[in-house]
Coordinates of C-alpha atoms in Angstrom, one line a residue:
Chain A
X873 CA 46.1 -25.3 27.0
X874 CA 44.5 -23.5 29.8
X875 CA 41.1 -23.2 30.5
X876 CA 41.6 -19.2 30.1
X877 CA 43.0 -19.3 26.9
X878 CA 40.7 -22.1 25.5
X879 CA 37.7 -19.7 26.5
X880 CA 39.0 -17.1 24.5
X881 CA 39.9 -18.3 21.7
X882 CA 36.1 -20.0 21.7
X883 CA 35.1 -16.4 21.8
X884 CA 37.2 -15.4 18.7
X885 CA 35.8 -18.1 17.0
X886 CA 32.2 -17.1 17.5
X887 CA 33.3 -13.5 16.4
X888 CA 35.4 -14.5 13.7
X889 CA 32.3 -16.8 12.4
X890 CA 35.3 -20.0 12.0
X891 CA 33.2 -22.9 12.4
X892 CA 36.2 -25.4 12.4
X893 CA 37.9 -23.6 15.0
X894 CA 34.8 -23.4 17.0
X895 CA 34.4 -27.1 16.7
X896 CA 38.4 -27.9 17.4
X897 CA 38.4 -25.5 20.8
X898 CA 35.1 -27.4 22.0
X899 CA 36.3 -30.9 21.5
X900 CA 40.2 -29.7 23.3
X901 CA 37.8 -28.1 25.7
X902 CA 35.6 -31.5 26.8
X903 CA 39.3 -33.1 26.5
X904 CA 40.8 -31.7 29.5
X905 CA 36.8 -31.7 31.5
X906 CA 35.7 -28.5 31.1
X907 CA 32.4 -28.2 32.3
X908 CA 30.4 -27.9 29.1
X909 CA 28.3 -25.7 30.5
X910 CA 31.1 -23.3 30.9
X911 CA 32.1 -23.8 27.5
X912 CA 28.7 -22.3 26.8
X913 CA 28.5 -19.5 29.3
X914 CA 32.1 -18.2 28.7
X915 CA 33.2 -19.2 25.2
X916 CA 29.5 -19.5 23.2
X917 CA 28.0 -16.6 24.8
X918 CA 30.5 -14.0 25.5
X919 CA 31.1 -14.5 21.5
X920 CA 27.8 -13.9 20.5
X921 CA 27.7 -10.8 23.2
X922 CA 30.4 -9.1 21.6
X923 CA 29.3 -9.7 18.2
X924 CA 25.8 -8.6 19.2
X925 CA 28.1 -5.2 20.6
X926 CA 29.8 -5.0 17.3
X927 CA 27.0 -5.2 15.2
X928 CA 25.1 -2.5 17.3
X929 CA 28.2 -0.3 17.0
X930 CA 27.9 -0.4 13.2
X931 CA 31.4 -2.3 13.0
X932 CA 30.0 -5.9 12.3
X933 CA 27.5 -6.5 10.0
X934 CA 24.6 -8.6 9.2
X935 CA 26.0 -11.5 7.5
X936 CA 28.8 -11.8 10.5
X937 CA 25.9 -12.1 12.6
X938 CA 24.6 -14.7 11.1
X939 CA 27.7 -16.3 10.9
X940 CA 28.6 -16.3 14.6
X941 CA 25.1 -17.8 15.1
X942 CA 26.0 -20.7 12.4
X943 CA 29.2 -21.2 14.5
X944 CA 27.1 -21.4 17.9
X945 CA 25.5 -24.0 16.4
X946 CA 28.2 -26.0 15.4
X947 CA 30.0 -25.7 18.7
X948 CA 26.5 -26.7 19.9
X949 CA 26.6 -29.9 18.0
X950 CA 29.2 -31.6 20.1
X951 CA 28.7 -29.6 23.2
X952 CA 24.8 -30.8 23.4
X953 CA 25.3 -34.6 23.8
X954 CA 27.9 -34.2 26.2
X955 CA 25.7 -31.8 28.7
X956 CA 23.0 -34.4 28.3
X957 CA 25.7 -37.4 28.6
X958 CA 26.1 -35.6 32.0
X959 CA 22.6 -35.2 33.1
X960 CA 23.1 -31.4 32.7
X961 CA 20.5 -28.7 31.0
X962 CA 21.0 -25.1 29.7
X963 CA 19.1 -23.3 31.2
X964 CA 17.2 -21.1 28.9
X965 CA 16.4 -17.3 29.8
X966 CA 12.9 -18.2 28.8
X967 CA 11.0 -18.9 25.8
X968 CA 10.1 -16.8 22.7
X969 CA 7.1 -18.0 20.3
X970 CA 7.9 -16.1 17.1
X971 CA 5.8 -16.0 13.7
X972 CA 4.7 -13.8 10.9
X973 CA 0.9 -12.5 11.1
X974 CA -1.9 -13.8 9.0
X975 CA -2.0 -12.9 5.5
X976 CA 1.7 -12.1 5.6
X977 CA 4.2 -14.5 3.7
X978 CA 8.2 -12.3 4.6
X979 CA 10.2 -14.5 6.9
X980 CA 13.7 -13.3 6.0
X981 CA 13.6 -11.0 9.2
X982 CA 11.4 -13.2 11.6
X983 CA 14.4 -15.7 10.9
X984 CA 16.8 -13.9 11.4
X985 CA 15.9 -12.7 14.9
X986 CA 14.8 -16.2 15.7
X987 CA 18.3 -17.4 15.1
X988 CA 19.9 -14.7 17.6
X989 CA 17.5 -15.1 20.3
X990 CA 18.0 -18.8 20.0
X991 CA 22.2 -18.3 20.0
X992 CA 21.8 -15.7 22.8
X993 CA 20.0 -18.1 25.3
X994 CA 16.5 -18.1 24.8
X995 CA 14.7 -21.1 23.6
X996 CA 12.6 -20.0 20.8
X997 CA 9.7 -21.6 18.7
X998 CA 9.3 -20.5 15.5
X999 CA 5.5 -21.3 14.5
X1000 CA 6.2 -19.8 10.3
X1001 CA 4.3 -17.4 8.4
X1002 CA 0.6 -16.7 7.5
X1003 CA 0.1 -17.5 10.9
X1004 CA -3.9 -17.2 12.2
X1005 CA -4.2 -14.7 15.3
X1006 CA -5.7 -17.4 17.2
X1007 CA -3.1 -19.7 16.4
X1008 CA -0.7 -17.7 18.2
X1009 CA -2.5 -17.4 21.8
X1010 CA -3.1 -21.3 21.2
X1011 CA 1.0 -22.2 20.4
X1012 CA 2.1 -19.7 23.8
X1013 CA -0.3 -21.7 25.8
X1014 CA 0.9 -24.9 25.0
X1015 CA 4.6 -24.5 25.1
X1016 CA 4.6 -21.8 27.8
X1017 CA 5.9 -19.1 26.5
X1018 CA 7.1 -15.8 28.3
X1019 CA 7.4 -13.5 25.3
X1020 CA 5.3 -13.5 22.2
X1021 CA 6.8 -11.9 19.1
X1022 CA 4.9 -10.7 16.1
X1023 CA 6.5 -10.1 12.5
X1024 CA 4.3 -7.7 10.0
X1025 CA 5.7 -6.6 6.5
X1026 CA 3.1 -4.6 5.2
X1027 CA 0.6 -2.1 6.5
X1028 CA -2.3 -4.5 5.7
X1029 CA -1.7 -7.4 7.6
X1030 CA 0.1 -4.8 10.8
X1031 CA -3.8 -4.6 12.0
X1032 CA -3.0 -8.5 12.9
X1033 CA -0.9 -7.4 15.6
X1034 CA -3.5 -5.0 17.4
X1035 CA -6.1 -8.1 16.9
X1036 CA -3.8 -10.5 19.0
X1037 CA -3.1 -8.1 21.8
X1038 CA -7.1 -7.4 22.0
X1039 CA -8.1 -11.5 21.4
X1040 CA -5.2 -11.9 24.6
X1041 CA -7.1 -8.9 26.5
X1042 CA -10.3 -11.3 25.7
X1043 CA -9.4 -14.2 26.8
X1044 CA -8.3 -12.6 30.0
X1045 CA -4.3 -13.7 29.0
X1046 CA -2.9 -10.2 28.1
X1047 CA -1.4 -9.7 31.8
X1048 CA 0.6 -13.6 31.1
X1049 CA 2.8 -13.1 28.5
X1050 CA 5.0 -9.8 26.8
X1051 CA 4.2 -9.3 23.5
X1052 CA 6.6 -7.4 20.9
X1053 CA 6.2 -6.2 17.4
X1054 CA 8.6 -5.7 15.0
X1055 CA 9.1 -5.5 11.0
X1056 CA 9.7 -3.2 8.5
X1057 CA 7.0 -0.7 8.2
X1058 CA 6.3 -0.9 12.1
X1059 CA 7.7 1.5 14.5
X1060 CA 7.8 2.1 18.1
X1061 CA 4.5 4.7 17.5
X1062 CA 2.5 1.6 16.3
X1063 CA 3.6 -0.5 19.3
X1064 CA 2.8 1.9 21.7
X1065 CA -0.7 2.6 20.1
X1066 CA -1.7 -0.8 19.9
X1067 CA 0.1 -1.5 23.4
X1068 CA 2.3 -4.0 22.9
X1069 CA 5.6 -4.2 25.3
X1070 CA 8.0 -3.4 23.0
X1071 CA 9.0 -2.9 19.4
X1072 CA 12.9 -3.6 17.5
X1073 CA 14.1 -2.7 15.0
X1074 CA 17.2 -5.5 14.4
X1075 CA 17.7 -8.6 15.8
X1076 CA 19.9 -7.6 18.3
X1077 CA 17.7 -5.3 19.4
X1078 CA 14.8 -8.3 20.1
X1079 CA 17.6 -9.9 22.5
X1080 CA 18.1 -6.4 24.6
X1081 CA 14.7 -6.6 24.7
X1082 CA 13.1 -9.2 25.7
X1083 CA 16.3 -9.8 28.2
X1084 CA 15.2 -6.2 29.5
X1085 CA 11.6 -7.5 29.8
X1086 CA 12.3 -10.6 31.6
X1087 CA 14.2 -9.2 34.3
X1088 CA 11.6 -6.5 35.1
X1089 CA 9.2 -9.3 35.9
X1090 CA 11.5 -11.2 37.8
Chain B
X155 CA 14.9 2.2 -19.1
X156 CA 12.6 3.2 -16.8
X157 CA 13.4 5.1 -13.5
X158 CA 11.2 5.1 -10.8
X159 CA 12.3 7.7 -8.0
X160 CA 12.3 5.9 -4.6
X161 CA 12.7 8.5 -2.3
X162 CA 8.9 9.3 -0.5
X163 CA 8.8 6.7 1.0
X164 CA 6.8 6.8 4.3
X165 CA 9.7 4.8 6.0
X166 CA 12.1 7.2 5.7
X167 CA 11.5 9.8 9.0
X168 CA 11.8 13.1 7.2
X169 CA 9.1 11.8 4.6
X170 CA 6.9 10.1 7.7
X171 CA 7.6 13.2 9.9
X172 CA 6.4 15.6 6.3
X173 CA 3.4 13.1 6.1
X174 CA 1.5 13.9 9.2
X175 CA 2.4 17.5 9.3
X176 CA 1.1 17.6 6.0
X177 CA 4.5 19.6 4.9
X178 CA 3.8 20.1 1.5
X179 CA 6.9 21.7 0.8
X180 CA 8.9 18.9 1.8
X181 CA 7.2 16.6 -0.3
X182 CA 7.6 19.0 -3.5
X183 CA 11.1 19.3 -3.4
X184 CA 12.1 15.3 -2.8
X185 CA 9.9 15.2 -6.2
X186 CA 10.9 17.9 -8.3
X187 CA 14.6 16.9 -7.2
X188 CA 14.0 13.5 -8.4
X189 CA 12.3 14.2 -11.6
X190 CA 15.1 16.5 -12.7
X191 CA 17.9 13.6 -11.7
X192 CA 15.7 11.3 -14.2
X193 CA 12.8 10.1 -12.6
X194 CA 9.7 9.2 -15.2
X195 CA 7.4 7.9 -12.2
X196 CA 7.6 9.2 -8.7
X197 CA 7.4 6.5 -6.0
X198 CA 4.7 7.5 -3.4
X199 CA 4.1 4.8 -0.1
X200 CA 2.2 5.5 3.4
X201 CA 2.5 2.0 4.2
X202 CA 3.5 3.0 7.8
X203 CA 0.3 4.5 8.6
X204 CA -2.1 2.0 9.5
X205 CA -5.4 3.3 9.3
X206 CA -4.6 6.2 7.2
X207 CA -3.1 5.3 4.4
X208 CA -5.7 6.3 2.1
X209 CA -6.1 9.0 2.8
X210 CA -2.3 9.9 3.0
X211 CA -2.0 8.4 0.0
X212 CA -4.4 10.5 -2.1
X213 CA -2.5 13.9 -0.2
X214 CA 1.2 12.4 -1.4
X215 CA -0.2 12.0 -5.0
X216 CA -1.9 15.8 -5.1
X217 CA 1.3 17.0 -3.6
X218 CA 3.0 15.6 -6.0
X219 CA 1.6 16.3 -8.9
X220 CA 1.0 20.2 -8.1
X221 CA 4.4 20.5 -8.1
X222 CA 6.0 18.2 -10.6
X223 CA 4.4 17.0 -14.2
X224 CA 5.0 13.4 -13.9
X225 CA 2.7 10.5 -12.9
X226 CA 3.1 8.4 -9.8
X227 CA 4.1 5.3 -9.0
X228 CA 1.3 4.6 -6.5
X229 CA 2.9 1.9 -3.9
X230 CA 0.6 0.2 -1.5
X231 CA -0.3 -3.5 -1.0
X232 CA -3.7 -2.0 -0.1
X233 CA -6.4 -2.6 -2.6
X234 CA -8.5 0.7 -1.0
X235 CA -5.7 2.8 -0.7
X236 CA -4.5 2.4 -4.0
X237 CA -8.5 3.2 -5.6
X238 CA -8.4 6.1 -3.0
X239 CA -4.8 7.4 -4.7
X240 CA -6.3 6.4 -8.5
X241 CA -9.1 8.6 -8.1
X242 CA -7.2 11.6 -7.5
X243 CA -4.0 10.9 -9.5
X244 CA -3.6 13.3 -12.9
X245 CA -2.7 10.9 -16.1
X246 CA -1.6 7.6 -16.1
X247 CA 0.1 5.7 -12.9
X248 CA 1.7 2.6 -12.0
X249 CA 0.4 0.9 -9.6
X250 CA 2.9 -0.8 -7.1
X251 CA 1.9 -3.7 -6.8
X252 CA -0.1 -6.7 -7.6
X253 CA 0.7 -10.1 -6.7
X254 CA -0.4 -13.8 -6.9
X255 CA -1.7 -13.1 -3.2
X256 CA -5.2 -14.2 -3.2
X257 CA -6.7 -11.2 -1.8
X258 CA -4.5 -8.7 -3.3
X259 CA -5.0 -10.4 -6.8
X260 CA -8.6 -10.7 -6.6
X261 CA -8.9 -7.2 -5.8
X262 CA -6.5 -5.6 -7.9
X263 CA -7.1 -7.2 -10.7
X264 CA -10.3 -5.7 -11.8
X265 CA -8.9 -2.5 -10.7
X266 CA -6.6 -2.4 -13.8
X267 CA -8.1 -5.2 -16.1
X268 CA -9.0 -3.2 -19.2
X269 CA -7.3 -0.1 -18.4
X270 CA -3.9 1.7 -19.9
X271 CA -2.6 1.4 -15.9
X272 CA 1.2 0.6 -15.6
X273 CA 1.0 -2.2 -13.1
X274 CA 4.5 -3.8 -11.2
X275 CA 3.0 -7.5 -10.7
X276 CA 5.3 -8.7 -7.8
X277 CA 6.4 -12.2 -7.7
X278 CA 4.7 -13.1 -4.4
X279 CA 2.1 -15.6 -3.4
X280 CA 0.4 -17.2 -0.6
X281 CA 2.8 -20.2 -0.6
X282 CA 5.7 -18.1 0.9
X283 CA 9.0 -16.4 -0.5
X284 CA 10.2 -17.2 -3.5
X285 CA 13.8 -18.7 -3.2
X286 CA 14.8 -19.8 -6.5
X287 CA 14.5 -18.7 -10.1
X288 CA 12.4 -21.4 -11.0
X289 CA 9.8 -20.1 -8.2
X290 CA 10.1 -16.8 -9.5
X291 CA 9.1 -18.1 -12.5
X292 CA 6.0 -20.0 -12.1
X293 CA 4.5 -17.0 -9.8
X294 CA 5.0 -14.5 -13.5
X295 CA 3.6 -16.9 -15.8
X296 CA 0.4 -16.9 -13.4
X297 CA 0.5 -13.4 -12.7
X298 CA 1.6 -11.9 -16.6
X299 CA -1.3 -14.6 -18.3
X300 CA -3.5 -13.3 -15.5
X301 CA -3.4 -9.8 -16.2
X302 CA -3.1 -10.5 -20.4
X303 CA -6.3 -12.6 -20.0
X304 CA -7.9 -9.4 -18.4
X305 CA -6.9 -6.7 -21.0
X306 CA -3.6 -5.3 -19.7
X307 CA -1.3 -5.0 -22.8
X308 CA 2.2 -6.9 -21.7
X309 CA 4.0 -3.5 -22.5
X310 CA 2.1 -2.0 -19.2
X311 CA 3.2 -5.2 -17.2
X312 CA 6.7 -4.7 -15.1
X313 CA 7.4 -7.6 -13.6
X314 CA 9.5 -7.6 -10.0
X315 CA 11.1 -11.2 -9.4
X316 CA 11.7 -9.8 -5.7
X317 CA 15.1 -8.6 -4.5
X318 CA 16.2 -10.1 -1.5
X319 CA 19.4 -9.2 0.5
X320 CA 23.0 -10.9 -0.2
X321 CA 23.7 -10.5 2.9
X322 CA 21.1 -13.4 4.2
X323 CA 22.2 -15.9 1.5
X324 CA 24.8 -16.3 -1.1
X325 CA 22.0 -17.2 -4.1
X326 CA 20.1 -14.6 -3.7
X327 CA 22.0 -12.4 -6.7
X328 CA 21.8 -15.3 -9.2
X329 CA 18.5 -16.2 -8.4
X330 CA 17.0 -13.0 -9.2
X331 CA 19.1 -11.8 -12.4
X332 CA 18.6 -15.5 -14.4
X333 CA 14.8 -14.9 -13.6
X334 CA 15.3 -11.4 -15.2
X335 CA 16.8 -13.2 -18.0
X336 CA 14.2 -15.7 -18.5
X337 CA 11.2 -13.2 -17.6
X338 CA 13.0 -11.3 -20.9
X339 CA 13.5 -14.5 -22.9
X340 CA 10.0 -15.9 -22.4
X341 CA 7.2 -13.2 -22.3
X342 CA 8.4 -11.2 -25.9
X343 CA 7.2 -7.7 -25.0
X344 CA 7.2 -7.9 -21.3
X345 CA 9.0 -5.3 -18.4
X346 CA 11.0 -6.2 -15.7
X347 CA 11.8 -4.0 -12.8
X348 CA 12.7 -4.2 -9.0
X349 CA 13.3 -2.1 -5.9
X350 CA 17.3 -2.3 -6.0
X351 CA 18.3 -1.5 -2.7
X352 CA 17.1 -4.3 -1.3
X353 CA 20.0 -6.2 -2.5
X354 CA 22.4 -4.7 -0.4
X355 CA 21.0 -4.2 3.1
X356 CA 22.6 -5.1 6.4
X357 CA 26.3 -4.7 4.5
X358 CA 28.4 -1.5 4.5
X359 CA 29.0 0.9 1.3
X360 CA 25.2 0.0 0.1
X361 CA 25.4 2.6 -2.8
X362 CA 28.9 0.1 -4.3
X363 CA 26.5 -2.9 -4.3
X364 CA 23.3 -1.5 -5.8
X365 CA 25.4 0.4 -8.8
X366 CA 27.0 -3.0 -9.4
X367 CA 23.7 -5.2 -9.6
X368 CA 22.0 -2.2 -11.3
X369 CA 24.6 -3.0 -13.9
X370 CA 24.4 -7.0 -13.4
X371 CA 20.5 -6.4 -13.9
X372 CA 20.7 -4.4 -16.9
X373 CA 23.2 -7.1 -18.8
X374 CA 20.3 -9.4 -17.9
X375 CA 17.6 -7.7 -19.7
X376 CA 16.2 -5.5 -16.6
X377 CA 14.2 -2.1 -18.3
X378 CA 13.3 -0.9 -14.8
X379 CA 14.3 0.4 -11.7
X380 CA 13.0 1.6 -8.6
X381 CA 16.4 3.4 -7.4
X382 CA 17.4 6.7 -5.6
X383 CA 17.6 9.1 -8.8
X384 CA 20.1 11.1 -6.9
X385 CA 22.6 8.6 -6.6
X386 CA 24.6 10.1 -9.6
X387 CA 27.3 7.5 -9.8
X388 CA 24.4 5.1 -10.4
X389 CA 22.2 7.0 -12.8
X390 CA 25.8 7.4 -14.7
X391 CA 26.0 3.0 -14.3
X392 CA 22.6 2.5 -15.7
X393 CA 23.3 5.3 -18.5
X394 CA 26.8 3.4 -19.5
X395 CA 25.0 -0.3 -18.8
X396 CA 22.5 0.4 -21.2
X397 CA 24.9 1.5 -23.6
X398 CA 26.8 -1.9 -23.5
X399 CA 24.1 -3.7 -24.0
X400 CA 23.1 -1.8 -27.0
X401 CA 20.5 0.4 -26.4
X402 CA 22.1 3.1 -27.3
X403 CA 23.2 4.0 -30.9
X404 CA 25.8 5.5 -32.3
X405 CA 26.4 5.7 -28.2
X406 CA 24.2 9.1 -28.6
X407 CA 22.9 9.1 -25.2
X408 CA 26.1 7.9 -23.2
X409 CA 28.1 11.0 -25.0
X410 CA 24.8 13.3 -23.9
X411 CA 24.9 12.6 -20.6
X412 CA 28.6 13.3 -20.6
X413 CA 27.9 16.7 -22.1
X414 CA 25.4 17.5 -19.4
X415 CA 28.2 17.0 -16.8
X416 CA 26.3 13.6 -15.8
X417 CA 29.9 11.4 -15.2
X418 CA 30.9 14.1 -12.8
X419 CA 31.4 13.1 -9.7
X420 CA 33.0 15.5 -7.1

């Protein structure tokens, strides 16, 4: 089969969430040397792009999402060792430290937008729930992160998010990394107020904008 | 069964939008709209308002309650906002919610210990999200001998085993109801309730799912909901549930609500 036609119907199986399929189209793919790379850029990708489209639309929902992002990861199963087998490297579009505040146990969202970031190309570390303040500032530091992003469920452990933003303005660190907020009873009002670089409301929303925030810096 | 009415809730924009204008009139009418569809307790939450919830709080429940004869159900997981909204509130609330989170636990508790409070104790602790119904589970037995030990009669005690969406994993239906069954089984005199729409968000046609599980709940034992009261296809689920399940005799109040025009849909 062409190269063409192999892309797309990796694309389809991204949308379609067919993990077998996925996994089949991959291994006919590395069969006749496609550069796995390639595989990722214009099969794995463009999939979760156009799901990510769907989904914003209102015509895919949630658990499609999810799916899509399981199937990624399939495909990324027997694409990984063969880009390494090759001395090759994804490159990432940077790297996203994600957690739940301090005092706050919800992760069901925080999950969820860590698994889309992660299937649309950024390389994300996922540092759990209850999660000190400090902690946070201390986890970007060591793995370099470009965008920190901060989960609050409830109106009591919210204040968390302010308290990082000023502990980064402290330490003289606010101007090195992008920080975003998001969760259920936060809005784009509190993210202004407490000046963080952005808010989102889905996941998808988290990739448009932390891809929006790492091309304005260049 | 008892209804809670959802719908002032601070993260809804019309109700957040009513909230800092201090609208009362929008406030009045989401109450008195839901008390007539069936409400007994009127949901009030700020919980957007960081800062303020207090004292938005203690507005919601004198808004309320100048317009509508029913108590609230005061919904914060702020210790200070729900004594600010106590203080003001006419008769007897429910509060919304106490869980086995230390600092939420050790300061609600004393706050209804001896008292005739309606409390929701959420099944949620410091060790994370409860997945499975066992989890569930051993979070209640803490929380319902907690609150006993301090006074609060089990009959004021509604316990929420924590709705989480079906549409982040497969278990997440079965897990819940078998815990309402059990919660039932094993505390003899104990509540159960939960916020319903939960269950169905990020999928399409949300009012389908919640109707269905409403009913799924209440073949489980569930005696509480905390629903939109002007969903009427669902009020008429819960109605014809209940009947099933044989709360209902001689079917009296299934044939009522039919008289008052209650399975009418159009």
């Amino acid at each position: 089969m062409e190269k063409k036609q192999l892309m797309e119907n990796m694309v389809i199986s991204i949308i379609q969430g067919d993990q077998v399929k996925a996994q089949e189209t991959v291994k006919e793919a590395l069969k006749v040397n496609i550069d796995p790379l390639e595989v990722v850029e214009l099969g794995l990708s463009k999939g979760m792009a156009s799901i990510g489209e769907s989904f914003e639309r209102g015509e895919s929902f949630l658990p499609e999402l999810l799916m899509a992002a399981e199937t990624f990861n399939a495909a990324m199963e027997i694409l990984k060792p063969e880009i390494e087998a090759q001395n090759k490297e994804i490159t990432k579009a940077g790297t996203v430290l994600i957690g739940t505040v301090r005092g706050d146990v919800h992760n069901l969202g925080k999950n969820i937008v860590s698994m889309v970031l992660e299937t649309n190309g950024f390389s994300v570390v996922d540092i759990g729930v209850d999660v000190p303040s400090l902690n946070f500032i201390e986890e970007a530091e060591t793995v370099q992160a470009d965008v920190i992003a901060l989960s609050s469920l409830m109106s009591t452990t919210m204040p968390a998010q302010r308290e990082i933003i000023e502990i980064l303005e402290e330490k003289d660190l606010r101007e090195k990394y992008f920080v975003v907020v998001g969760g259920g009873p936060v809005s784009k009002e509190w993210a202004d107020e407490i000046g963080a670089d952005g808010y989102g409301k889905t996941a998808v929303d988290a990739v448009h904008l932390v891809k929006r925030l790492l091309t304005q810096r260049g | 069964m008892l209804i809670v009415g959802e719908l002032i809730n601070a993260s809804r924009k019309v109700i957040a939008t009513a909230i800092e204008a201090r609208e009362a009139s929008t406030i009045q009418t989401v109450a008195e709209t839901q008390k007539k569809a069936g409400a007994d307790f009127i949901d009030v939450n700020a919980g957007i308002f960081v800062g303020q919830e207090a004292e938005y709080l203690k507005w919601l429940v004198t808004t309320v309650q100048e317009a509508v004869d029913a108590p609230c159900c005061i919904d914060s997981p702020d210790p200070k906002a729900l004594e600010a909204a106590l203080g003001v509130h006419r008769g007897t609330p429910m509060i919304n919610s106490i869980s086995l989170e230390k600092e939420r636990y050790n300061a609600l508790l004393p706050l209804v210990a001896g008292t005739d409070l309606k409390v929701v104790a959420l099944c949620m602790s410091d060790q994370g999200m409860p997945q499975t119904t066992d989890e569930r589970l051993a979070i209640a037995d803490e929380l319902v001998n907690g609150l006993v030990k301090k006074n609060v009669p089990i009959g004021n005690i509604y316990v929420d085993p924590l709705v989480q969406p079906i549409s982040t994993n497969n278990t997440f239906g079965v897990e819940f109801l078998n815990a309402v069954e059990q919660l039932m089984t094993r505390f003899e005199g104990v509540h159960t309730i939960c916020g319903l729409s939960n269950i169905s968000y990020g999928l399409p046609e949300r009012k389908l799912l919640n109707q269905v599980f409403a009913v799924m709940g209440i073949a489980k034992g569930l005696d509480g909901l905390i629903i939109n009261p002007l969903d009427k296809r669902l009020m008429a689920c819960i109605v014809a549930a209940e009947t099933m399940v044989g709360k209902d005799n001689f079917c009296k109040n299934y044939i009522k609500e039919y008289r008052d025009k209650k399975f009418v849909f159009s």
